Amino acid sequence: MNNQPIGFLDSGVGGLTVVKESLKQLPNETVYYVGDTKRCPYGSRPVEEIREFTWEMVEFLVKKGVKMIVIACNTATAVTLEEIKKTLKIPVIGVIIPGSIAALRVTQTQRIGVIGTEGTIHSGQYPKAILSKYKNANVFGLACPKFVPLVESGEYRSEKAREVVEETLKEMTEHNIDTLVMGCTHYPLLKPLIQDAMGESVTLVNPGSETVSEASMLLDYYEIPAEQNTDQMQHRFYTTGEVETFREISSSWLPLDDIHIEHIDLG
Ligand code: I24
Ligand code: DGL
C-alpha cells in the first residue's frame, strides 16, 4: 500500500480528460496534476522545447513525492517518454503504448488510423509502437492541427466544428481503416463529430482511458495502490497559467467540488 499521489502532466488542460478517467477507474488514488497552460500548445513546437518543458514538469512532480508519473499529453509522450522512463526510479507511463495496444485489440482488419498534433504524428511513435507488436499492420497517420484550437474555442459542438472535422478527416476515410486512435488529449471532446465523419464502421480508441487501465495494473504489479479512500485525500492541480481560467474548465469537466488549484512558475 502506498498513499502517495500519482502525478499527471500535460501541456495544458487537455490532460484533464485523462484525470477524469483516473477519478473513475482509480477512485482511491490521489491526483497531482501539472498543466503548462502558459506555454500551451506544445503540438507544433520544436522537439527541443517540448523536451525541456516536459522535464520541468517531471522534476516538479518528483519533488512533490509522487509514486508514479502519467504523461497524459500525447505530444510530450512522443518526444520524451523513453528518456524520462530511463532516468527516473518510479514507474512512468505515457499514452502512446496503451493507445496502440488498444488499437490492436479492437481492429479486425489491422488497418489502423492515428490522428494527433504535428509533433505526435511527425515523431512516428504510434506506428512504431503498433508495428513493433504486429509488423503486418497498416498504420495511417494524419496531423490535425486545427482540432485543438477548435476545442479550446469552446465551439467543439458547432456546425463549423463539424465542417472542419469532416474536411480534415476526408483523407483518412480513403484508407479503409476500421480503427482510429484519437492521439491527442482534446480529441475525445470531438468524438461525436469524428465518429460521424469516419462512419459507424470505424471504432474510436481513447488512449487516455487505456493509459489509466495500464496505470491500474502497474499499481498492482509494484504493490503500490492506495488504500481505501480516506476523506483526507486531496487532489492538487498546478497550472503555469491563470488559476481562474483553469478553475472554470476543470470544475465544469471533473466531478469534483472544491478543486485545489495553485499557480506555479516553471523554467
Ligand atoms: N477546452 C480546452 N482548453 C480551453 C476549453 C478551453 N476553453 C474552453 N474550453 N482553453 O481544452 C485553453 C486555453 N486556456 C487554458 C487555461 O489557461 C488559459 C488558456 C480541453 C479541455 C478538456 C478537459 C471548452 C471546454 C470547457 C470545459 C470542459 C471541456 C471543454 F470550457 F472542452
Ligand atoms: N496535450 C496535447 C496532446 O495530447 C494537445 C495540446 C497541445 O498541442 O499542447 O498532444
PDB file of C-alpha atoms and ligand atoms in Angstrom:
ATOM      1  CA  MET A   1       0.000   0.000   0.000  1.00  0.00           C
ATOM      2  CA  ASN A   2       1.167   3.497  -0.797  1.00  0.00           C
ATOM      3  CA  ASN A   3      -0.968   6.606  -0.327  1.00  0.00           C
ATOM      4  CA  GLN A   4       1.348   8.966  -2.167  1.00  0.00           C
ATOM      5  CA  PRO A   5      -0.253  10.725  -5.150  1.00  0.00           C
ATOM      6  CA  ILE A   6       0.002   9.775  -8.823  1.00  0.00           C
ATOM      7  CA  GLY A   7       1.483  12.623 -10.888  1.00  0.00           C
ATOM      8  CA  PHE A   8      -0.163  13.571 -14.178  1.00  0.00           C
ATOM      9  CA  LEU A   9       1.392  16.071 -16.541  1.00  0.00           C
ATOM     10  CA  ASP A  10       0.152  17.806 -19.654  1.00  0.00           C
ATOM     11  CA  SER A  11       0.848  20.809 -21.851  1.00  0.00           C
ATOM     12  CA  GLY A  12      -2.321  22.472 -20.502  1.00  0.00           C
ATOM     13  CA  VAL A  13      -5.855  21.457 -19.571  1.00  0.00           C
ATOM     14  CA  GLY A  14      -6.345  18.676 -22.141  1.00  0.00           C
ATOM     15  CA  GLY A  15      -4.854  16.096 -19.769  1.00  0.00           C
ATOM     16  CA  LEU A  16      -7.928  16.557 -17.597  1.00  0.00           C
ATOM     17  CA  THR A  17      -9.567  14.058 -19.965  1.00  0.00           C
ATOM     18  CA  VAL A  18      -7.098  11.501 -18.563  1.00  0.00           C
ATOM     19  CA  VAL A  19      -7.649  12.668 -14.971  1.00  0.00           C
ATOM     20  CA  LYS A  20     -11.392  12.158 -15.435  1.00  0.00           C
ATOM     21  CA  GLU A  21     -10.682   8.518 -16.298  1.00  0.00           C
ATOM     22  CA  SER A  22      -8.432   8.202 -13.265  1.00  0.00           C
ATOM     23  CA  LEU A  23     -11.113   9.505 -10.895  1.00  0.00           C
ATOM     24  CA  LYS A  24     -13.437   6.857 -12.345  1.00  0.00           C
ATOM     25  CA  GLN A  25     -11.094   3.848 -12.642  1.00  0.00           C
ATOM     26  CA  LEU A  26      -8.848   4.588  -9.650  1.00  0.00           C
ATOM     27  CA  PRO A  27     -11.110   6.325  -7.133  1.00  0.00           C
ATOM     28  CA  ASN A  28      -8.785   5.594  -4.203  1.00  0.00           C
ATOM     29  CA  GLU A  29      -5.852   7.357  -5.807  1.00  0.00           C
ATOM     30  CA  THR A  30      -4.874  10.967  -5.125  1.00  0.00           C
ATOM     31  CA  VAL A  31      -4.162  13.015  -8.268  1.00  0.00           C
ATOM     32  CA  TYR A  32      -1.428  15.635  -8.565  1.00  0.00           C
ATOM     33  CA  TYR A  33      -1.740  17.336 -11.945  1.00  0.00           C
ATOM     34  CA  VAL A  34       0.557  19.829 -13.582  1.00  0.00           C
ATOM     35  CA  GLY A  35      -0.586  21.658 -16.717  1.00  0.00           C
ATOM     36  CA  ASP A  36       1.714  24.036 -18.565  1.00  0.00           C
ATOM     37  CA  THR A  37      -1.163  26.245 -19.732  1.00  0.00           C
ATOM     38  CA  LYS A  38       1.085  29.282 -20.094  1.00  0.00           C
ATOM     39  CA  ARG A  39       3.180  27.609 -22.802  1.00  0.00           C
ATOM     40  CA  CYS A  40       0.382  25.515 -24.317  1.00  0.00           C
ATOM     41  CA  PRO A  41       0.006  24.287 -27.060  1.00  0.00           C
ATOM     42  CA  TYR A  42       3.035  22.032 -27.471  1.00  0.00           C
ATOM     43  CA  GLY A  43       1.743  20.333 -30.625  1.00  0.00           C
ATOM     44  CA  SER A  44       3.633  22.427 -33.184  1.00  0.00           C
ATOM     45  CA  ARG A  45       6.659  23.372 -31.053  1.00  0.00           C
ATOM     46  CA  PRO A  46      10.225  22.244 -31.800  1.00  0.00           C
ATOM     47  CA  VAL A  47      11.147  18.925 -30.225  1.00  0.00           C
ATOM     48  CA  GLU A  48      13.871  20.507 -28.064  1.00  0.00           C
ATOM     49  CA  GLU A  49      11.348  22.847 -26.393  1.00  0.00           C
ATOM     50  CA  ILE A  50       8.893  20.044 -25.732  1.00  0.00           C
ATOM     51  CA  ARG A  51      11.703  18.046 -24.065  1.00  0.00           C
ATOM     52  CA  GLU A  52      12.801  20.916 -21.868  1.00  0.00           C
ATOM     53  CA  PHE A  53       9.270  21.886 -20.764  1.00  0.00           C
ATOM     54  CA  THR A  54       8.262  18.301 -20.087  1.00  0.00           C
ATOM     55  CA  TRP A  55      11.356  17.696 -17.951  1.00  0.00           C
ATOM     56  CA  GLU A  56      10.481  20.771 -15.879  1.00  0.00           C
ATOM     57  CA  MET A  57       7.068  19.294 -15.100  1.00  0.00           C
ATOM     58  CA  VAL A  58       8.557  15.883 -14.328  1.00  0.00           C
ATOM     59  CA  GLU A  59      11.033  17.400 -11.864  1.00  0.00           C
ATOM     60  CA  PHE A  60       8.246  19.395 -10.230  1.00  0.00           C
ATOM     61  CA  LEU A  61       6.157  16.265  -9.673  1.00  0.00           C
ATOM     62  CA  VAL A  62       9.111  14.228  -8.413  1.00  0.00           C
ATOM     63  CA  LYS A  63       9.785  16.924  -5.790  1.00  0.00           C
ATOM     64  CA  LYS A  64       6.139  16.658  -4.720  1.00  0.00           C
ATOM     65  CA  GLY A  65       6.726  12.975  -3.906  1.00  0.00           C
ATOM     66  CA  VAL A  66       4.539  11.228  -6.484  1.00  0.00           C
ATOM     67  CA  LYS A  67       4.784   7.431  -6.665  1.00  0.00           C
ATOM     68  CA  MET A  68       4.173   7.182 -10.412  1.00  0.00           C
ATOM     69  CA  ILE A  69       4.061   9.577 -13.365  1.00  0.00           C
ATOM     70  CA  VAL A  70       1.489   9.534 -16.164  1.00  0.00           C
ATOM     71  CA  ILE A  71       2.442  11.636 -19.167  1.00  0.00           C
ATOM     72  CA  ALA A  72      -1.096  12.475 -20.224  1.00  0.00           C
ATOM     73  CA  CYS A  73      -0.016  14.564 -23.236  1.00  0.00           C
ATOM     74  CA  ASN A  74       0.476  12.640 -26.486  1.00  0.00           C
ATOM     75  CA  THR A  75       2.978  15.157 -27.839  1.00  0.00           C
ATOM     76  CA  ALA A  76       5.105  15.081 -24.670  1.00  0.00           C
ATOM     77  CA  THR A  77       4.912  11.279 -24.615  1.00  0.00           C
ATOM     78  CA  ALA A  78       6.026  11.057 -28.243  1.00  0.00           C
ATOM     79  CA  VAL A  79       9.089  13.214 -27.645  1.00  0.00           C
ATOM     80  CA  THR A  80      10.224  12.351 -24.109  1.00  0.00           C
ATOM     81  CA  LEU A  81       8.784   9.158 -22.650  1.00  0.00           C
ATOM     82  CA  GLU A  82      11.768   6.930 -23.380  1.00  0.00           C
ATOM     83  CA  GLU A  83      14.366   9.174 -21.752  1.00  0.00           C
ATOM     84  CA  ILE A  84      12.200  10.007 -18.736  1.00  0.00           C
ATOM     85  CA  LYS A  85      11.497   6.327 -18.119  1.00  0.00           C
ATOM     86  CA  LYS A  86      15.219   5.556 -18.298  1.00  0.00           C
ATOM     87  CA  THR A  87      16.134   8.315 -15.835  1.00  0.00           C
ATOM     88  CA  LEU A  88      13.509   8.019 -13.060  1.00  0.00           C
ATOM     89  CA  LYS A  89      13.259   5.299 -10.443  1.00  0.00           C
ATOM     90  CA  ILE A  90       9.476   5.489 -10.160  1.00  0.00           C
ATOM     91  CA  PRO A  91       7.228   3.981 -12.873  1.00  0.00           C
ATOM     92  CA  VAL A  92       6.493   6.371 -15.750  1.00  0.00           C
ATOM     93  CA  ILE A  93       3.858   5.725 -18.396  1.00  0.00           C
ATOM     94  CA  GLY A  94       2.725   7.604 -21.473  1.00  0.00           C
ATOM     95  CA  VAL A  95      -0.422   7.443 -23.565  1.00  0.00           C
ATOM     96  CA  ILE A  96       1.029   6.045 -26.799  1.00  0.00           C
ATOM     97  CA  ILE A  97       1.746   2.414 -25.905  1.00  0.00           C
ATOM     98  CA  PRO A  98      -1.618   1.823 -24.161  1.00  0.00           C
ATOM     99  CA  GLY A  99      -3.395   3.506 -27.114  1.00  0.00           C
ATOM    100  CA  SER A 100      -1.518   1.300 -29.566  1.00  0.00           C
ATOM    101  CA  ILE A 101      -2.276  -1.900 -27.642  1.00  0.00           C
ATOM    102  CA  ALA A 102      -5.961  -0.994 -27.568  1.00  0.00           C
ATOM    103  CA  ALA A 103      -5.979  -0.329 -31.317  1.00  0.00           C
ATOM    104  CA  LEU A 104      -4.560  -3.804 -31.981  1.00  0.00           C
ATOM    105  CA  ARG A 105      -7.087  -5.303 -29.580  1.00  0.00           C
ATOM    106  CA  VAL A 106     -10.118  -3.846 -31.357  1.00  0.00           C
ATOM    107  CA  THR A 107      -9.069  -3.942 -35.023  1.00  0.00           C
ATOM    108  CA  GLN A 108     -10.212  -6.822 -37.195  1.00  0.00           C
ATOM    109  CA  THR A 109      -8.539  -5.703 -40.422  1.00  0.00           C
ATOM    110  CA  GLN A 110      -5.225  -4.431 -38.964  1.00  0.00           C
ATOM    111  CA  ARG A 111      -5.813  -1.165 -40.833  1.00  0.00           C
ATOM    112  CA  ILE A 112      -5.411   1.490 -38.161  1.00  0.00           C
ATOM    113  CA  GLY A 113      -5.545   5.282 -38.392  1.00  0.00           C
ATOM    114  CA  VAL A 114      -3.906   7.652 -35.916  1.00  0.00           C
ATOM    115  CA  ILE A 115      -4.720  11.350 -35.589  1.00  0.00           C
ATOM    116  CA  GLY A 116      -2.810  13.815 -33.412  1.00  0.00           C
ATOM    117  CA  THR A 117      -0.813  17.023 -33.324  1.00  0.00           C
ATOM    118  CA  GLU A 118       2.033  17.626 -35.772  1.00  0.00           C
ATOM    119  CA  GLY A 119       4.559  16.719 -33.064  1.00  0.00           C
ATOM    120  CA  THR A 120       2.895  13.388 -32.336  1.00  0.00           C
ATOM    121  CA  ILE A 121       2.394  12.395 -35.968  1.00  0.00           C
ATOM    122  CA  HIS A 122       5.854  13.520 -37.122  1.00  0.00           C
ATOM    123  CA  SER A 123       7.512  11.574 -34.287  1.00  0.00           C
ATOM    124  CA  GLY A 124       6.292   8.300 -35.786  1.00  0.00           C
ATOM    125  CA  GLN A 125       5.890   6.882 -32.270  1.00  0.00           C
ATOM    126  CA  TYR A 126       2.379   5.482 -32.809  1.00  0.00           C
ATOM    127  CA  PRO A 127       3.279   3.452 -35.925  1.00  0.00           C
ATOM    128  CA  LYS A 128       6.467   2.359 -34.155  1.00  0.00           C
ATOM    129  CA  ALA A 129       4.529   1.058 -31.151  1.00  0.00           C
ATOM    130  CA  ILE A 130       1.850  -0.643 -33.262  1.00  0.00           C
ATOM    131  CA  LEU A 131       4.258  -2.213 -35.775  1.00  0.00           C
ATOM    132  CA  SER A 132       6.553  -3.462 -33.003  1.00  0.00           C
ATOM    133  CA  LYS A 133       3.680  -5.676 -31.856  1.00  0.00           C
ATOM    134  CA  TYR A 134       2.367  -6.614 -35.279  1.00  0.00           C
ATOM    135  CA  LYS A 135       4.598  -5.892 -38.222  1.00  0.00           C
ATOM    136  CA  ASN A 136       1.950  -6.512 -40.866  1.00  0.00           C
ATOM    137  CA  ALA A 137      -0.420  -3.852 -39.547  1.00  0.00           C
ATOM    138  CA  ASN A 138      -1.129  -0.886 -41.815  1.00  0.00           C
ATOM    139  CA  VAL A 139      -0.918   2.377 -39.911  1.00  0.00           C
ATOM    140  CA  PHE A 140      -2.035   5.705 -41.371  1.00  0.00           C
ATOM    141  CA  GLY A 141      -1.129   8.913 -39.520  1.00  0.00           C
ATOM    142  CA  LEU A 142      -2.730  12.312 -40.017  1.00  0.00           C
ATOM    143  CA  ALA A 143      -1.874  15.544 -38.206  1.00  0.00           C
ATOM    144  CA  CYS A 144      -4.958  17.604 -37.395  1.00  0.00           C
ATOM    145  CA  PRO A 145      -3.579  20.974 -36.223  1.00  0.00           C
ATOM    146  CA  LYS A 146      -6.995  22.634 -36.434  1.00  0.00           C
ATOM    147  CA  PHE A 147      -8.615  20.387 -33.811  1.00  0.00           C
ATOM    148  CA  VAL A 148      -7.016  21.715 -30.598  1.00  0.00           C
ATOM    149  CA  PRO A 149      -7.931  25.368 -31.352  1.00  0.00           C
ATOM    150  CA  LEU A 150     -11.431  24.177 -32.212  1.00  0.00           C
ATOM    151  CA  VAL A 151     -11.921  22.579 -28.790  1.00  0.00           C
ATOM    152  CA  GLU A 152     -10.277  25.479 -26.979  1.00  0.00           C
ATOM    153  CA  SER A 153     -12.571  27.970 -28.713  1.00  0.00           C
ATOM    154  CA  GLY A 154     -15.395  26.180 -26.868  1.00  0.00           C
ATOM    155  CA  GLU A 155     -17.154  25.620 -30.208  1.00  0.00           C
ATOM    156  CA  TYR A 156     -16.485  21.927 -30.442  1.00  0.00           C
ATOM    157  CA  ARG A 157     -20.160  21.136 -30.888  1.00  0.00           C
ATOM    158  CA  SER A 158     -20.861  23.774 -33.551  1.00  0.00           C
ATOM    159  CA  GLU A 159     -21.688  23.362 -37.242  1.00  0.00           C
ATOM    160  CA  LYS A 160     -18.333  24.920 -38.072  1.00  0.00           C
ATOM    161  CA  ALA A 161     -16.594  22.268 -35.974  1.00  0.00           C
ATOM    162  CA  ARG A 162     -18.468  19.565 -37.866  1.00  0.00           C
ATOM    163  CA  GLU A 163     -17.264  21.015 -41.172  1.00  0.00           C
ATOM    164  CA  VAL A 164     -13.633  21.296 -40.032  1.00  0.00           C
ATOM    165  CA  VAL A 165     -13.606  17.732 -38.696  1.00  0.00           C
ATOM    166  CA  GLU A 166     -15.244  16.333 -41.817  1.00  0.00           C
ATOM    167  CA  GLU A 167     -12.915  18.215 -44.163  1.00  0.00           C
ATOM    168  CA  THR A 168      -9.773  17.244 -42.209  1.00  0.00           C
ATOM    169  CA  LEU A 169     -10.672  13.559 -41.920  1.00  0.00           C
ATOM    170  CA  LYS A 170     -11.719  13.157 -45.567  1.00  0.00           C
ATOM    171  CA  GLU A 171      -8.213  11.909 -46.383  1.00  0.00           C
ATOM    172  CA  MET A 172      -8.382   9.337 -43.552  1.00  0.00           C
ATOM    173  CA  THR A 173     -11.673   7.887 -44.835  1.00  0.00           C
ATOM    174  CA  GLU A 174      -9.875   6.880 -48.048  1.00  0.00           C
ATOM    175  CA  HIS A 175      -7.617   4.356 -46.256  1.00  0.00           C
ATOM    176  CA  ASN A 176     -10.400   1.923 -45.414  1.00  0.00           C
ATOM    177  CA  ILE A 177      -9.426   1.689 -41.736  1.00  0.00           C
ATOM    178  CA  ASP A 178     -11.621   0.013 -39.090  1.00  0.00           C
ATOM    179  CA  THR A 179      -9.940   1.619 -36.044  1.00  0.00           C
ATOM    180  CA  LEU A 180      -8.914   5.206 -35.345  1.00  0.00           C
ATOM    181  CA  VAL A 181      -6.725   6.266 -32.421  1.00  0.00           C
ATOM    182  CA  MET A 182      -7.612   9.707 -31.036  1.00  0.00           C
ATOM    183  CA  GLY A 183      -3.962  10.508 -30.319  1.00  0.00           C
ATOM    184  CA  CYS A 184      -4.448  13.862 -28.626  1.00  0.00           C
ATOM    185  CA  THR A 185      -5.900  14.782 -25.234  1.00  0.00           C
ATOM    186  CA  HIS A 186      -8.516  17.084 -26.783  1.00  0.00           C
ATOM    187  CA  TYR A 187      -9.991  14.724 -29.360  1.00  0.00           C
ATOM    188  CA  PRO A 188     -12.354  12.797 -27.067  1.00  0.00           C
ATOM    189  CA  LEU A 189     -14.354  16.051 -26.896  1.00  0.00           C
ATOM    190  CA  LEU A 190     -14.772  15.842 -30.676  1.00  0.00           C
ATOM    191  CA  LYS A 191     -15.701  12.159 -30.560  1.00  0.00           C
ATOM    192  CA  PRO A 192     -19.284  12.514 -31.881  1.00  0.00           C
ATOM    193  CA  LEU A 193     -18.073  14.606 -34.821  1.00  0.00           C
ATOM    194  CA  ILE A 194     -15.120  12.302 -35.517  1.00  0.00           C
ATOM    195  CA  GLN A 195     -17.435   9.271 -35.411  1.00  0.00           C
ATOM    196  CA  ASP A 196     -19.848  10.911 -37.862  1.00  0.00           C
ATOM    197  CA  ALA A 197     -17.012  11.862 -40.216  1.00  0.00           C
ATOM    198  CA  MET A 198     -15.481   8.371 -40.173  1.00  0.00           C
ATOM    199  CA  GLY A 199     -18.733   6.392 -40.220  1.00  0.00           C
ATOM    200  CA  GLU A 200     -20.157   3.776 -37.855  1.00  0.00           C
ATOM    201  CA  SER A 201     -17.833   1.006 -39.088  1.00  0.00           C
ATOM    202  CA  VAL A 202     -14.783   2.700 -37.518  1.00  0.00           C
ATOM    203  CA  THR A 203     -14.045   2.083 -33.813  1.00  0.00           C
ATOM    204  CA  LEU A 204     -12.520   5.051 -31.993  1.00  0.00           C
ATOM    205  CA  VAL A 205      -9.815   4.442 -29.382  1.00  0.00           C
ATOM    206  CA  ASN A 206      -9.224   6.838 -26.467  1.00  0.00           C
ATOM    207  CA  PRO A 207      -5.613   6.333 -25.313  1.00  0.00           C
ATOM    208  CA  GLY A 208      -6.301   8.258 -22.097  1.00  0.00           C
ATOM    209  CA  SER A 209      -8.698   5.673 -20.716  1.00  0.00           C
ATOM    210  CA  GLU A 210      -6.397   2.828 -21.805  1.00  0.00           C
ATOM    211  CA  THR A 211      -3.500   4.518 -20.042  1.00  0.00           C
ATOM    212  CA  VAL A 212      -5.368   4.667 -16.753  1.00  0.00           C
ATOM    213  CA  SER A 213      -6.110   0.942 -17.097  1.00  0.00           C
ATOM    214  CA  GLU A 214      -2.386   0.339 -17.545  1.00  0.00           C
ATOM    215  CA  ALA A 215      -1.613   2.546 -14.521  1.00  0.00           C
ATOM    216  CA  SER A 216      -4.066   0.430 -12.556  1.00  0.00           C
ATOM    217  CA  MET A 217      -2.210  -2.759 -13.494  1.00  0.00           C
ATOM    218  CA  LEU A 218       1.164  -1.213 -12.698  1.00  0.00           C
ATOM    219  CA  LEU A 219      -0.003  -0.120  -9.239  1.00  0.00           C
ATOM    220  CA  ASP A 220      -0.897  -3.720  -8.514  1.00  0.00           C
ATOM    221  CA  TYR A 221       2.304  -5.088 -10.014  1.00  0.00           C
ATOM    222  CA  TYR A 222       4.504  -2.813  -7.886  1.00  0.00           C
ATOM    223  CA  GLU A 223       2.180  -3.285  -4.897  1.00  0.00           C
ATOM    224  CA  ILE A 224       1.664   0.462  -4.529  1.00  0.00           C
ATOM    225  CA  PRO A 225      -2.092   1.074  -4.787  1.00  0.00           C
ATOM    226  CA  ALA A 226      -3.588   3.499  -2.277  1.00  0.00           C
ATOM    227  CA  GLU A 227      -5.726   2.018   0.447  1.00  0.00           C
ATOM    228  CA  GLN A 228      -9.440   2.568   0.523  1.00  0.00           C
ATOM    229  CA  ASN A 229     -10.136   6.225   0.081  1.00  0.00           C
ATOM    230  CA  THR A 230      -9.980   8.168   3.300  1.00  0.00           C
ATOM    231  CA  ASP A 231     -11.699  11.551   3.432  1.00  0.00           C
ATOM    232  CA  GLN A 232      -8.406  13.394   3.843  1.00  0.00           C
ATOM    233  CA  MET A 233      -7.358  12.726   0.257  1.00  0.00           C
ATOM    234  CA  GLN A 234      -6.731  15.963  -1.522  1.00  0.00           C
ATOM    235  CA  HIS A 235      -6.204  16.193  -5.250  1.00  0.00           C
ATOM    236  CA  ARG A 236      -3.999  19.087  -6.339  1.00  0.00           C
ATOM    237  CA  PHE A 237      -3.823  20.886  -9.649  1.00  0.00           C
ATOM    238  CA  TYR A 238      -0.899  23.124 -10.592  1.00  0.00           C
ATOM    239  CA  THR A 239      -1.031  25.468 -13.566  1.00  0.00           C
ATOM    240  CA  THR A 240       1.586  27.767 -15.074  1.00  0.00           C
ATOM    241  CA  GLY A 241      -1.286  29.946 -16.306  1.00  0.00           C
ATOM    242  CA  GLU A 242      -4.216  31.663 -14.651  1.00  0.00           C
ATOM    243  CA  VAL A 243      -5.873  29.856 -11.752  1.00  0.00           C
ATOM    244  CA  GLU A 244      -9.320  31.253 -12.545  1.00  0.00           C
ATOM    245  CA  THR A 245      -9.406  30.006 -16.146  1.00  0.00           C
ATOM    246  CA  PHE A 246      -8.110  26.643 -15.014  1.00  0.00           C
ATOM    247  CA  ARG A 247     -10.834  26.556 -12.372  1.00  0.00           C
ATOM    248  CA  GLU A 248     -13.614  27.254 -14.887  1.00  0.00           C
ATOM    249  CA  ILE A 249     -12.518  24.449 -17.188  1.00  0.00           C
ATOM    250  CA  SER A 250     -11.662  21.882 -14.505  1.00  0.00           C
ATOM    251  CA  SER A 251     -14.801  22.450 -12.451  1.00  0.00           C
ATOM    252  CA  SER A 252     -17.044  22.089 -15.482  1.00  0.00           C
ATOM    253  CA  TRP A 253     -15.186  18.953 -16.608  1.00  0.00           C
ATOM    254  CA  LEU A 254     -14.381  16.996 -13.440  1.00  0.00           C
ATOM    255  CA  PRO A 255     -16.893  15.576 -10.939  1.00  0.00           C
ATOM    256  CA  LEU A 256     -15.181  17.323  -8.020  1.00  0.00           C
ATOM    257  CA  ASP A 257     -16.202  20.195  -5.820  1.00  0.00           C
ATOM    258  CA  ASP A 258     -13.679  22.433  -4.100  1.00  0.00           C
ATOM    259  CA  ILE A 259     -10.822  21.858  -6.510  1.00  0.00           C
ATOM    260  CA  HIS A 260      -7.414  22.779  -5.084  1.00  0.00           C
ATOM    261  CA  ILE A 261      -5.584  24.785  -7.781  1.00  0.00           C
ATOM    262  CA  GLU A 262      -2.259  26.611  -7.442  1.00  0.00           C
ATOM    263  CA  HIS A 263      -0.272  28.764  -9.826  1.00  0.00           C
ATOM    264  CA  ILE A 264       3.356  27.738 -10.369  1.00  0.00           C
ATOM    265  CA  ASP A 265       6.239  29.070 -12.440  1.00  0.00           C
ATOM    266  CA  LEU A 266       8.414  26.663 -14.374  1.00  0.00           C
ATOM    267  CA  GLY A 267      11.618  27.366 -16.273  1.00  0.00           C
TER     268      GLY A 267
HETATM  269  N1  I24 B   1     -11.110  23.462 -23.567  1.00  0.00           N
HETATM  270  C1  I24 B   1      -9.797  23.379 -23.516  1.00  0.00           C
HETATM  271  N2  I24 B   1      -8.980  24.437 -23.383  1.00  0.00           N
HETATM  272  C2  I24 B   1      -9.506  25.664 -23.272  1.00  0.00           C
HETATM  273  C3  I24 B   1     -11.630  24.676 -23.470  1.00  0.00           C
HETATM  274  C4  I24 B   1     -10.878  25.827 -23.313  1.00  0.00           C
HETATM  275  N3  I24 B   1     -11.700  26.896 -23.228  1.00  0.00           N
HETATM  276  C5  I24 B   1     -12.961  26.413 -23.353  1.00  0.00           C
HETATM  277  N4  I24 B   1     -12.923  25.070 -23.498  1.00  0.00           N
HETATM  278  N5  I24 B   1      -8.705  26.732 -23.116  1.00  0.00           N
HETATM  279  O1  I24 B   1      -9.211  22.160 -23.567  1.00  0.00           O
HETATM  280  C6  I24 B   1      -7.290  26.555 -23.167  1.00  0.00           C
HETATM  281  C7  I24 B   1      -6.547  27.827 -23.059  1.00  0.00           C
HETATM  282  N6  I24 B   1      -6.626  28.329 -21.706  1.00  0.00           N
HETATM  283  C8  I24 B   1      -6.336  27.312 -20.700  1.00  0.00           C
HETATM  284  C9  I24 B   1      -6.330  27.875 -19.311  1.00  0.00           C
HETATM  285  O2  I24 B   1      -5.439  28.984 -19.238  1.00  0.00           O
HETATM  286  C10 I24 B   1      -5.674  29.998 -20.214  1.00  0.00           C
HETATM  287  C11 I24 B   1      -5.680  29.436 -21.607  1.00  0.00           C
HETATM  288  C12 I24 B   1      -9.986  20.982 -23.494  1.00  0.00           C
HETATM  289  C13 I24 B   1     -10.351  20.689 -22.067  1.00  0.00           C
HETATM  290  C14 I24 B   1     -10.640  19.268 -21.860  1.00  0.00           C
HETATM  291  C15 I24 B   1     -10.991  18.964 -20.448  1.00  0.00           C
HETATM  292  C16 I24 B   1     -14.054  24.169 -23.683  1.00  0.00           C
HETATM  293  C17 I24 B   1     -14.247  23.239 -22.528  1.00  0.00           C
HETATM  294  C18 I24 B   1     -14.542  23.693 -21.244  1.00  0.00           C
HETATM  295  C19 I24 B   1     -14.760  22.796 -20.208  1.00  0.00           C
HETATM  296  C20 I24 B   1     -14.625  21.428 -20.431  1.00  0.00           C
HETATM  297  C21 I24 B   1     -14.302  20.969 -21.681  1.00  0.00           C
HETATM  298  C22 I24 B   1     -14.104  21.881 -22.715  1.00  0.00           C
HETATM  299  F1  I24 B   1     -14.651  25.011 -21.030  1.00  0.00           F
HETATM  300  F2  I24 B   1     -13.790  21.473 -23.930  1.00  0.00           F
HETATM  301  N1  DGL B   2      -1.938  17.764 -24.949  1.00  0.00           N
HETATM  302  C1  DGL B   2      -1.588  17.788 -26.350  1.00  0.00           C
HETATM  303  C2  DGL B   2      -1.563  16.358 -26.918  1.00  0.00           C
HETATM  304  O1  DGL B   2      -2.180  15.455 -26.401  1.00  0.00           O
HETATM  305  C3  DGL B   2      -2.537  18.660 -27.164  1.00  0.00           C
HETATM  306  C4  DGL B   2      -2.395  20.129 -26.891  1.00  0.00           C
HETATM  307  C5  DGL B   2      -1.057  20.687 -27.297  1.00  0.00           C
HETATM  308  O2  DGL B   2      -0.753  20.745 -28.513  1.00  0.00           O
HETATM  309  O3  DGL B   2      -0.311  21.057 -26.399  1.00  0.00           O
HETATM  310  O4  DGL B   2      -0.890  16.112 -27.882  1.00  0.00           O
END
